[in-house]
XYZ file of C-alpha atoms in Angstrom:
693
model
C 1.181 -48.516 -10.130
C -0.527 -48.401 -13.672
C -4.074 -48.282 -12.413
C -7.126 -47.418 -14.472
C -9.865 -46.104 -12.142
C -12.613 -46.402 -14.733
C -11.795 -50.099 -15.323
C -11.688 -50.797 -11.609
C -14.895 -49.004 -10.944
C -17.006 -50.882 -13.566
C -17.197 -54.258 -11.735
C -18.081 -52.395 -8.570
C -20.685 -50.237 -10.258
C -19.322 -47.064 -8.948
C -17.041 -44.237 -10.038
C -13.590 -44.284 -8.598
C -11.230 -41.366 -8.062
C -7.526 -42.268 -8.079
C -5.456 -40.664 -5.234
C -1.673 -41.009 -5.583
C -0.744 -39.329 -2.314
C -3.722 -40.176 -0.257
C -1.658 -40.884 2.994
C -0.060 -37.438 2.900
C -1.121 -34.414 0.814
C -4.526 -35.895 -0.003
C -5.356 -37.203 3.437
C -8.414 -34.870 3.527
C -10.198 -36.925 0.948
C -9.966 -39.914 3.307
C -11.335 -37.823 6.171
C -14.278 -36.639 4.107
C -15.070 -40.231 2.944
C -15.216 -41.688 6.510
C -17.762 -38.940 7.586
C -20.328 -40.274 4.998
C -21.145 -43.494 6.937
C -20.586 -45.626 3.996
C -18.181 -48.534 4.158
C -14.660 -47.172 3.264
C -12.035 -49.457 1.591
C -8.441 -48.287 1.718
C -6.424 -50.091 -0.908
C -3.122 -49.878 1.073
C -1.856 -51.806 4.071
C 1.517 -50.097 4.343
C -0.059 -47.006 6.023
C -2.733 -48.858 7.959
C -1.711 -47.449 11.240
C -1.668 -43.847 9.853
C -5.145 -44.149 8.518
C -6.437 -45.646 11.863
C -4.868 -42.597 13.607
C -6.558 -40.223 11.220
C -9.838 -41.946 11.748
C -9.667 -41.423 15.466
C -8.729 -37.761 15.060
C -11.454 -36.955 12.522
C -14.545 -35.412 14.116
C -17.714 -36.937 12.803
C -16.091 -40.195 11.401
C -18.671 -42.993 11.418
C -17.681 -45.330 8.509
C -16.541 -48.850 8.710
C -12.916 -48.881 7.403
C -11.488 -51.970 5.717
C -8.004 -52.417 4.211
C -6.817 -54.410 1.182
C -3.386 -54.757 -0.249
C -3.302 -54.200 -4.078
C 0.284 -53.059 -4.207
C 2.492 -56.079 -3.408
C -0.146 -58.503 -4.663
C -0.742 -56.884 -8.034
C 0.562 -53.299 -8.784
C 4.080 -54.202 -7.948
C 4.792 -56.925 -10.451
C 6.215 -57.297 -13.838
C 2.558 -58.022 -14.943
C 1.208 -54.922 -13.243
C -0.244 -53.491 -16.404
C -2.379 -56.617 -16.773
C -3.339 -56.890 -13.146
C -6.479 -54.675 -13.387
C -8.952 -57.685 -13.128
C -7.217 -59.054 -10.178
C -7.181 -55.596 -8.354
C -10.856 -55.170 -9.228
C -11.540 -58.642 -7.603
C -9.543 -57.767 -4.429
C -11.405 -54.484 -4.130
C -14.827 -56.270 -4.599
C -13.929 -58.726 -1.923
C -12.869 -56.017 0.467
C -16.417 -54.538 0.102
C -18.009 -57.755 1.488
C -19.353 -57.466 5.019
C -17.270 -58.493 7.884
C -17.683 -62.162 8.838
C -20.201 -62.950 11.770
C -18.630 -62.913 15.204
C -17.599 -66.324 16.504
C -17.630 -67.722 20.079
C -14.461 -67.063 22.068
C -12.335 -69.112 24.518
C -11.020 -67.347 27.608
C -7.680 -67.707 29.299
C -6.747 -66.245 32.694
C -3.159 -65.835 33.705
C -2.032 -64.570 37.086
C 1.624 -64.562 35.886
C 2.967 -67.500 37.725
C 5.678 -68.808 35.456
C 7.762 -72.025 35.589
C 11.213 -71.700 34.228
C 12.554 -75.135 33.479
C 16.149 -75.995 32.555
C 19.778 -76.008 33.693
C 20.228 -73.805 36.845
C 22.415 -71.213 35.215
C 20.272 -70.760 32.185
C 17.072 -70.716 34.346
C 18.582 -67.934 36.566
C 19.432 -65.785 33.581
C 15.896 -66.245 32.270
C 14.324 -65.483 35.645
C 16.177 -62.167 35.860
C 14.425 -61.048 32.662
C 10.858 -61.936 34.098
C 10.938 -61.514 37.857
C 9.890 -57.846 37.932
C 6.570 -58.682 36.269
C 6.128 -62.423 36.790
C 6.079 -64.731 39.797
C 8.982 -66.989 38.900
C 9.496 -70.640 40.018
C 12.576 -72.529 38.887
C 12.728 -76.305 38.081
C 16.412 -77.327 37.944
C 17.282 -80.068 35.524
C 21.046 -79.701 36.315
C 23.630 -77.176 37.288
C 24.520 -75.970 33.833
C 27.859 -74.525 33.132
C 28.318 -73.088 36.651
C 29.372 -75.671 39.196
C 29.954 -73.578 42.120
C 29.213 -70.305 43.910
C 26.584 -69.345 46.391
C 23.011 -69.354 44.943
C 20.837 -66.581 46.345
C 17.462 -68.112 47.452
C 15.547 -65.503 45.478
C 13.022 -67.961 43.808
C 11.295 -71.255 44.774
C 13.325 -74.128 43.169
C 11.902 -77.488 42.367
C 13.803 -80.541 41.096
C 13.294 -84.200 40.382
C 12.547 -86.612 37.707
C 9.717 -88.219 35.620
C 8.491 -84.773 34.477
C 5.016 -84.587 32.832
C 3.476 -81.318 31.764
C -0.200 -80.888 30.723
C -2.491 -77.998 30.309
C -2.500 -74.507 28.691
C -2.197 -70.887 29.452
C -3.404 -70.314 32.828
C -3.932 -74.020 33.602
C -0.631 -75.814 33.366
C 0.062 -78.817 35.710
C 3.525 -80.130 36.231
C 3.886 -83.657 37.744
C 7.270 -84.969 38.853
C 8.937 -87.258 41.314
C 10.883 -85.739 44.006
C 13.562 -88.375 44.376
C 16.808 -86.594 45.115
C 18.395 -86.912 48.576
C 18.497 -83.084 48.984
C 15.187 -81.543 49.829
C 15.335 -77.938 48.255
C 12.702 -76.720 50.561
C 14.930 -77.383 53.566
C 18.265 -76.439 51.836
C 19.770 -73.118 53.121
C 22.238 -72.885 50.105
C 25.074 -72.676 52.535
C 27.405 -74.741 50.314
C 28.583 -76.888 53.210
C 27.546 -79.973 51.361
C 29.272 -78.783 48.110
C 32.570 -78.362 50.019
C 32.244 -81.553 51.841
C 31.576 -83.921 48.857
C 34.770 -85.561 47.852
C 33.360 -86.601 44.450
C 32.047 -83.193 43.474
C 28.657 -84.704 42.963
C 26.719 -81.681 44.123
C 26.330 -78.816 41.681
C 24.830 -75.318 41.609
C 21.461 -76.856 41.443
C 22.036 -78.337 44.919
C 21.024 -81.736 43.681
C 23.219 -84.882 44.049
C 24.409 -86.479 40.736
C 23.914 -90.108 41.815
C 26.063 -91.422 38.994
C 29.046 -89.754 40.748
C 28.040 -90.191 44.379
C 29.881 -93.220 46.130
C 27.992 -93.003 49.319
C 30.531 -91.360 51.713
C 27.610 -89.432 53.288
C 29.961 -86.609 54.170
C 27.290 -84.155 52.951
C 24.751 -85.507 55.453
C 27.138 -84.640 58.294
C 27.984 -81.192 56.894
C 24.255 -80.367 56.505
C 23.802 -80.873 60.277
C 20.653 -79.476 61.826
C 19.210 -78.277 58.623
C 18.533 -81.918 57.782
C 17.990 -81.257 54.068
C 19.917 -84.338 53.025
C 18.634 -87.856 53.510
C 19.517 -90.931 51.486
C 16.656 -92.932 52.964
C 13.787 -90.640 51.991
C 11.233 -92.153 49.829
C 10.476 -90.609 46.463
C 7.299 -88.430 46.464
C 5.000 -87.561 43.584
C 4.553 -83.870 43.483
C 2.206 -81.596 41.455
C 2.229 -77.867 40.894
C 0.063 -75.461 38.918
C 1.429 -72.685 36.684
C 0.054 -70.046 34.250
C 3.071 -70.034 31.920
C 5.966 -72.234 31.165
C 9.443 -71.394 29.778
C 11.369 -74.575 28.849
C 15.129 -74.124 28.473
C 15.869 -77.836 27.982
C 17.840 -79.162 25.018
C 14.604 -81.094 24.089
C 11.096 -79.669 24.601
C 9.127 -81.243 27.392
C 6.083 -80.804 25.137
C 7.199 -82.165 21.791
C 4.112 -81.149 19.770
C 4.374 -79.292 16.482
C 1.555 -76.935 17.942
C 2.375 -76.637 21.610
C -0.275 -75.205 23.961
C -0.567 -71.560 24.362
C 1.503 -70.132 27.212
C 4.324 -72.733 26.616
C 7.638 -71.579 25.125
C 10.754 -73.568 24.343
C 14.168 -71.940 24.009
C 16.816 -74.717 23.618
C 19.596 -74.164 26.011
C 18.400 -70.642 26.945
C 20.085 -69.150 23.897
C 20.272 -65.427 24.686
C 19.290 -64.154 21.214
C 16.142 -66.338 21.089
C 15.322 -65.896 24.804
C 14.830 -62.110 24.717
C 11.835 -61.869 22.352
C 10.197 -64.868 24.242
C 10.689 -63.007 27.509
C 9.009 -59.953 26.057
C 5.930 -62.165 25.148
C 5.915 -63.748 28.599
C 5.863 -60.372 30.345
C 2.797 -59.428 28.481
C 0.878 -62.621 29.330
C -0.768 -61.562 32.571
C -4.460 -60.981 32.714
C -7.502 -62.234 30.780
C -7.149 -63.223 27.095
C -9.535 -64.395 24.448
C -9.190 -66.246 21.180
C -11.781 -67.403 18.690
C -13.319 -70.846 19.110
C -12.257 -72.072 15.651
C -14.654 -74.998 15.178
C -18.218 -76.191 15.428
C -18.951 -79.949 16.124
C -22.236 -81.786 15.378
C -22.188 -85.153 16.948
C -25.092 -86.564 15.034
C -22.859 -86.157 11.795
C -19.821 -87.748 13.347
C -18.540 -91.020 11.906
C -16.022 -91.618 14.565
C -17.696 -94.375 16.538
C -20.899 -96.388 16.990
C -21.548 -98.984 19.680
C -18.040 -98.446 21.073
C -16.562 -99.296 17.768
C -14.130 -96.758 16.280
C -14.391 -96.082 12.489
C -13.228 -92.674 11.182
C -10.157 -91.368 13.164
C -9.047 -88.640 10.644
C -9.391 -85.636 13.004
C -7.605 -87.228 15.801
C -4.731 -88.407 13.753
C -4.075 -85.111 11.943
C -4.339 -82.782 15.007
C -0.790 -81.547 15.759
C -1.991 -79.947 19.071
C -3.526 -83.178 20.484
C -6.611 -81.228 21.046
C -9.003 -84.032 19.779
C -9.500 -87.315 21.646
C -11.991 -90.193 21.402
C -14.969 -90.735 23.677
C -16.193 -94.023 22.580
C -18.636 -94.327 25.422
C -20.549 -91.289 24.126
C -19.870 -92.280 20.535
C -18.145 -89.030 19.631
C -14.939 -87.165 19.628
C -13.961 -84.450 22.249
C -12.209 -81.264 21.109
C -10.477 -79.218 23.737
C -10.886 -75.591 22.580
C -8.050 -74.450 24.884
C -5.565 -76.573 22.975
C -7.013 -76.016 19.560
C -4.648 -73.583 17.594
C -7.239 -73.095 14.734
C -5.310 -74.855 11.984
C -8.558 -76.336 10.720
C -7.002 -79.499 9.435
C -9.530 -81.706 11.247
C -12.426 -79.875 9.391
C -10.440 -80.418 6.044
C -10.176 -84.199 6.493
C -13.629 -84.720 8.180
C -15.651 -86.656 5.561
C -19.075 -85.738 6.936
C -18.810 -82.114 8.074
C -19.302 -82.843 11.690
C -16.395 -80.645 12.310
C -16.685 -77.242 10.548
C -14.284 -74.298 10.527
C -15.691 -70.982 11.891
C -12.941 -68.349 11.330
C -14.421 -67.570 8.978
C -17.334 -69.880 8.466
C -17.598 -71.905 5.250
C -20.358 -69.875 3.734
C -18.437 -66.702 4.185
C -15.247 -68.025 2.780
C -17.215 -69.339 -0.086
C -18.835 -66.037 -0.722
C -15.283 -64.477 -0.812
C -14.094 -66.975 -3.377
C -17.133 -66.502 -5.518
C -16.834 -62.660 -5.332
C -13.147 -62.755 -6.242
C -13.569 -65.069 -9.211
C -16.706 -63.555 -10.616
C -15.398 -60.011 -10.449
C -12.148 -61.153 -12.024
C -13.949 -62.715 -14.869
C -16.244 -59.768 -15.252
C -13.231 -57.498 -15.605
C -11.817 -59.496 -18.413
C -9.431 -61.784 -16.456
C -8.425 -65.124 -17.766
C -7.191 -68.382 -16.162
C -7.712 -67.367 -12.582
C -5.526 -69.033 -9.938
C -6.532 -68.813 -6.311
C -3.410 -68.901 -4.113
C -4.236 -69.634 -0.428
C -1.652 -68.665 2.023
C -1.370 -68.067 5.665
C -1.892 -64.606 7.225
C 1.472 -64.896 8.961
C 4.548 -66.219 7.124
C 2.652 -66.673 3.781
C 1.402 -63.143 3.696
C 4.836 -61.746 4.686
C 6.458 -63.771 1.873
C 4.019 -62.566 -0.709
C 4.542 -58.934 0.260
C 8.368 -59.287 0.236
C 8.087 -60.653 -3.250
C 6.150 -57.700 -4.401
C 8.656 -55.260 -2.868
C 11.599 -57.119 -4.389
C 9.899 -56.975 -7.884
C 9.293 -53.231 -7.469
C 12.848 -52.326 -6.172
C 14.597 -54.553 -8.896
C 12.313 -53.437 -11.628
C 11.465 -57.009 -12.319
C 15.080 -58.129 -12.755
C 15.545 -60.146 -9.456
C 11.952 -61.146 -9.147
C 8.876 -60.979 -11.431
C 6.323 -60.649 -8.648
C 2.855 -62.250 -8.301
C 1.557 -63.007 -11.886
C -1.538 -61.097 -12.964
C -3.852 -64.177 -12.909
C -2.763 -65.276 -9.393
C -5.167 -63.958 -6.688
C -3.620 -64.269 -3.167
C -6.183 -65.168 -0.408
C -5.076 -64.920 3.198
C -6.214 -67.656 5.698
C -5.643 -68.015 9.285
C -4.110 -71.393 8.440
C -3.418 -72.955 5.120
C -4.893 -76.201 6.298
C -8.414 -74.747 6.939
C -9.894 -75.287 3.516
C -10.603 -78.590 1.767
C -12.441 -80.537 -0.839
C -15.766 -78.528 -0.711
C -14.212 -75.137 -1.137
C -11.624 -76.191 -3.573
C -14.168 -77.888 -5.994
C -16.515 -74.860 -5.412
C -13.710 -72.512 -6.435
C -13.163 -74.511 -9.673
C -17.004 -74.381 -10.135
C -16.881 -70.596 -9.742
C -14.196 -70.187 -12.408
C -10.847 -70.955 -10.918
C -8.410 -72.892 -13.192
C -6.247 -73.742 -10.239
C -6.292 -73.620 -6.549
C -2.859 -73.668 -4.944
C -1.969 -73.743 -1.295
C 1.275 -71.938 -0.371
C 3.291 -73.630 2.320
C 6.221 -72.064 4.036
C 7.628 -74.648 6.410
C 5.418 -73.589 9.332
C 2.956 -76.436 8.721
C 2.911 -79.729 10.458
C 3.974 -82.787 8.331
C 0.645 -84.290 8.941
C -1.165 -81.307 7.613
C 0.812 -81.554 4.289
C -0.043 -85.266 4.085
C -3.757 -84.445 4.635
C -3.763 -81.719 2.101
C -2.081 -83.892 -0.495
C -4.670 -86.712 0.153
C -7.576 -84.317 -0.266
C -6.008 -82.830 -3.311
C -5.542 -86.249 -4.900
C -9.189 -87.035 -4.396
C -10.260 -83.671 -5.864
C -8.017 -84.115 -8.880
C -9.271 -87.656 -9.483
C -12.783 -86.227 -9.594
C -11.979 -83.579 -12.048
C -9.807 -85.836 -14.265
C -12.564 -88.422 -14.274
C -15.006 -85.950 -15.571
C -12.762 -84.849 -18.503
C -11.223 -81.812 -16.851
C -7.731 -82.257 -18.009
C -4.640 -80.647 -16.374
C -3.519 -80.193 -12.698
C -6.068 -78.039 -10.767
C -4.820 -78.490 -7.266
C -1.247 -78.358 -5.948
C 0.775 -77.541 -2.945
C 3.311 -74.687 -3.559
C 6.348 -74.915 -1.234
C 8.387 -71.781 -0.822
C 10.746 -70.603 1.961
C 12.091 -67.368 0.391
C 11.272 -64.944 -2.320
C 13.315 -66.648 -4.969
C 11.591 -69.984 -4.487
C 8.099 -68.350 -4.398
C 8.689 -66.367 -7.524
C 9.997 -69.416 -9.434
C 7.022 -71.567 -8.303
C 4.462 -68.777 -9.273
C 5.986 -68.432 -12.634
C 5.755 -72.247 -13.173
C 1.994 -72.146 -12.774
C 1.521 -70.739 -16.301
C 3.301 -73.607 -17.809
C 0.363 -76.006 -17.511
C -3.191 -75.639 -18.958
C -6.246 -76.747 -17.164
C -9.739 -77.446 -18.564
C -12.577 -75.948 -16.521
C -16.367 -75.477 -16.869
C -17.383 -73.194 -19.537
C -19.944 -71.614 -17.372
C -19.183 -70.499 -13.847
C -21.408 -71.565 -11.023
C -23.481 -69.143 -8.882
C -24.599 -71.318 -6.008
C -24.080 -70.245 -2.397
C -21.771 -72.358 -0.297
C -23.632 -74.066 2.359
C -22.766 -74.657 6.021
C -22.850 -78.387 5.561
C -19.868 -79.885 3.758
C -21.812 -82.518 2.034
C -24.312 -80.133 0.727
C -21.630 -77.863 -0.785
C -19.930 -80.959 -2.318
C -23.245 -81.994 -3.978
C -23.750 -78.497 -5.374
C -20.192 -78.291 -6.759
C -20.353 -81.769 -8.290
C -23.706 -81.250 -9.672
C -22.313 -78.229 -11.638
C -19.077 -79.876 -12.545
C -20.818 -82.998 -13.822
C -23.386 -81.000 -15.824
C -20.657 -78.925 -17.502
C -18.192 -81.825 -17.946
C -16.219 -82.088 -21.103
C -17.207 -85.689 -21.218
C -20.820 -85.002 -20.539
C -22.009 -87.187 -23.376
C -19.707 -90.085 -22.543
C -19.239 -90.015 -18.771
C -18.038 -93.211 -17.127
C -20.389 -95.053 -14.825
C -18.023 -94.239 -11.892
C -14.781 -92.507 -11.064
C -12.273 -94.444 -9.007
C -10.978 -92.501 -6.072
C -7.802 -92.891 -3.844
C -8.303 -95.075 -0.932
C -6.953 -92.438 1.529
C -9.235 -89.584 2.289
C -11.989 -90.348 -0.119
C -15.347 -89.177 1.205
C -17.437 -90.949 -1.392
C -17.886 -94.629 -2.332
C -19.728 -97.757 -2.229
C -19.351 -101.127 -0.264
C -19.467 -104.666 -1.393
C -20.970 -107.438 0.596
C -20.004 -111.033 0.426
C -23.287 -112.749 0.155
C -21.850 -116.156 1.034
C -20.670 -115.057 4.475
C -23.150 -112.278 5.272
C -25.914 -113.529 7.587
C -27.915 -110.317 7.385
C -27.488 -109.675 11.134
C -27.805 -105.949 10.254
C -25.187 -104.858 12.744
C -23.655 -102.675 9.972
C -27.020 -100.900 9.675
C -27.042 -99.914 13.311
C -23.290 -98.808 12.999
C -23.754 -96.564 9.912
C -23.683 -92.935 10.927
C -24.883 -91.557 7.606
C -27.910 -93.798 7.012
C -26.210 -95.269 3.927
C -26.983 -98.740 5.077
C -30.682 -99.529 5.761
C -32.852 -102.488 6.437
C -36.300 -103.290 4.995
C -39.016 -103.692 7.660
C -40.987 -105.804 5.297
C -38.417 -108.597 4.483
C -34.755 -109.521 5.235
C -32.819 -107.077 3.050
C -29.728 -104.921 3.315
C -30.130 -101.855 1.367
C -27.660 -99.094 0.485
C -27.775 -95.530 -0.685
C -24.397 -94.514 -2.090
C -24.868 -90.855 -1.966
C -24.882 -90.995 1.841
C -21.707 -93.189 2.271
C -18.772 -91.353 3.747
C -16.323 -94.400 3.648
C -15.824 -94.166 7.484
C -15.359 -97.991 7.705
C -17.605 -98.521 10.687
C -19.504 -101.139 8.774
C -16.306 -103.040 7.962
C -15.128 -102.962 11.621
C -18.643 -103.874 12.978
C -19.369 -106.829 10.657
C -18.883 -110.138 12.605
C -18.392 -112.063 9.524
C -15.895 -109.738 7.812
C -18.278 -109.675 4.841
C -17.979 -105.852 3.983
C -15.385 -104.034 2.037
C -15.085 -100.383 1.076
C -14.951 -99.189 -2.536
C -13.911 -95.566 -2.886
C -15.453 -94.058 -5.911
C -17.969 -91.482 -7.149
C -20.931 -93.127 -8.944
C -22.139 -90.828 -11.800
C -25.431 -92.685 -12.588
C -28.788 -91.811 -11.036
C -28.569 -94.956 -8.931
C -26.159 -92.988 -6.714
C -29.112 -91.335 -5.030
C -31.362 -94.539 -4.932
C -31.509 -97.392 -2.552
C -30.255 -100.715 -3.885
C -30.313 -104.197 -2.390
C -26.819 -105.494 -1.462
C -28.096 -108.855 0.044
C -31.339 -110.496 0.889
C -32.460 -113.843 2.092
C -35.433 -115.930 3.006
C -36.952 -115.324 6.476
C -36.776 -118.113 9.070
C -40.143 -119.103 10.625
C -40.656 -120.427 14.083
C -41.008 -124.109 14.165
C -43.820 -123.950 16.671
C -45.971 -120.908 15.571
C -44.735 -120.217 12.119
C -43.977 -116.482 12.711
C -40.800 -115.178 11.022
C -38.268 -114.123 13.564
C -34.790 -114.048 11.726
C -33.158 -114.861 8.517
C -32.536 -118.422 7.270
C -28.771 -117.861 7.044
C -28.482 -116.386 10.550
C -30.365 -119.191 12.173
C -28.466 -121.851 10.155
C -25.123 -120.326 11.171
C -26.151 -120.213 14.784
C -27.392 -123.844 14.780
C -24.177 -124.904 13.110
C -22.009 -123.215 15.673
C -23.970 -124.387 18.765
C -25.004 -127.921 17.749
C -21.959 -129.470 19.218
C -22.252 -127.566 22.498
C -23.287 -129.705 25.549
C -25.708 -126.971 26.615
C -27.671 -127.151 23.254
C -28.644 -130.712 22.775
C -32.169 -132.296 22.190
C -34.910 -129.929 23.216
C -32.515 -127.009 23.882
C -31.301 -127.073 20.270
C -34.907 -127.265 19.045
C -35.690 -124.108 20.945
C -33.192 -122.231 18.951
C -35.616 -122.683 16.113
C -38.385 -120.906 17.887
C -39.211 -117.283 18.190
C -38.747 -115.615 21.651
C -42.423 -116.008 22.742
C -42.498 -119.722 21.914
C -39.168 -120.359 23.394
C -40.470 -119.143 26.728
C -43.682 -121.124 26.423
C -41.757 -124.294 25.701
C -39.432 -123.783 28.582
C -42.400 -123.187 30.937
C -44.353 -126.231 29.572
C -41.191 -128.399 30.121
C -40.764 -127.334 33.630
C -44.417 -128.062 34.481
C -44.242 -131.511 33.066
C -41.060 -132.230 35.062
C -42.904 -131.158 38.257
C -45.830 -133.384 37.465
C -43.444 -136.373 36.774
C -41.771 -135.776 40.184
C -45.117 -135.779 42.022
């Protein structure tokens, strides 16, 4: 790689020595470095295992060792000679401290595995597992084999109406045991198979009722075993398992992100089954994974007063880990089912759900370090490419190797201005970090998708990018700053990356230096303040920027003053304190900065008088309370004390005046305050008693 150690060292404020054979002849330099106690960054991931072994064998080693890939991401590219600023940025980010530890979720597996599918395929799979795992079979048919004596080696279940719930270590299978043959009593003697004239009994020892014509020869053949009865009632059964191997043609759990411990191999395909069997054999014991999210109920816009407003996180979750708890006015996230995609945090308008792996401030610091170091090293037109640490990273590395081996003929490699950033999942960042990255100096933020993402994630990312792009274009930042980059192989990735240079984007002339906050709305405010103050249209900004209706976290509301009665039910429903009343007089007030466009006010309003207006207001009034509606107070006809609004009382009188229960004095009491109403009723009762006497 054409590296300049002095140029790379300047942004890091240190002198660098370049080692060309550090993993072999110069390994002693690495061993000396890790004895100093200073953090050591190894700019090679190819020999990560070797360096880790050297560290364990080196006496006195006490340094923290980190690894960063500068080869496939920068040095192995047609643009390698110009990749110095990017490599300096990657090295600077590698020097950052490790993220703070996160809470963990624990799974416990005793190795009880359910193998579900046709009998022949299930038996083949069981043979790969039974020396390590406790195997139970659930037969969904005989499979190809129709005869032969089946050794009663494993417990065998069968039935219909299957339902599987749970996760690793806590699966529950519910089914209806509705076949005439009870497999617990069946001795596998094959007498029923031989006796059945229709051949309706297969190797799974279950009767195919579509072929059975009720000769009942099988019942006689079973004799004293009594395993066959056509009069037995269907029974609901439930069993618990730690692991599930599903060999059915269609998965029993049809989620894009199935629970941990569940594996589907359609038809028991031998080539696909072997690696899955290896994984299953290792899944005995206690396991931990990160708890990928934090949830703050007080910020949640999901529901108020048992009315559901924002449902974004529930709708996008491909693991069905999020559900509604309207009674407690919140959502529930099952950490055992959560796979850490972070899509829920991306679409959450309030920041009630935040991603923790890593946390937003840590990710923001990484973005800022990459971009500031890149700029300080002379880099221009920085592009952040966010990719997954699994398929995305493998594809980027494969591109670099292809570019090196073909000398740039078959692939050009990662361009010098494209800075790859690995994420646990590509859906885990959103509007706050993307706009923050542009404020820090990125000309584009692209998210690399490789086909491993759920369709709902892609839709959510597109919606969020449309909002972010509308904001920037509305401020005068021309060009396309956010895009999804779809690639499934080296050729498509190479072509997509080369196309990025074909468009020019306008960005702030001065890069921001703010620290990304834990709260999503705080980070958005910081990023927007910087983008607005440095906007190309700073002297002629529009009053407001219209935003797409889908996914917009900013906006206003309109109130139909003719139908609004100022009942203020919308105020009690608003989770963000955007809607407020006035204790001094009947008024509905609104602070636009607080509005998250959750729609709870719309769904709560009994008069359908409220509508959402997605936009970003750019005037100072965005942070000020303004009056949406007001009316005169209604005073008690008895004592004169105000107790409601004129429109509300008039609407109530209009609706109840024709009711038989509200005539004469009863209708008049509706015009009284609560105290006077009680006094009037009491006085009327006493007068009636005196009249009776």
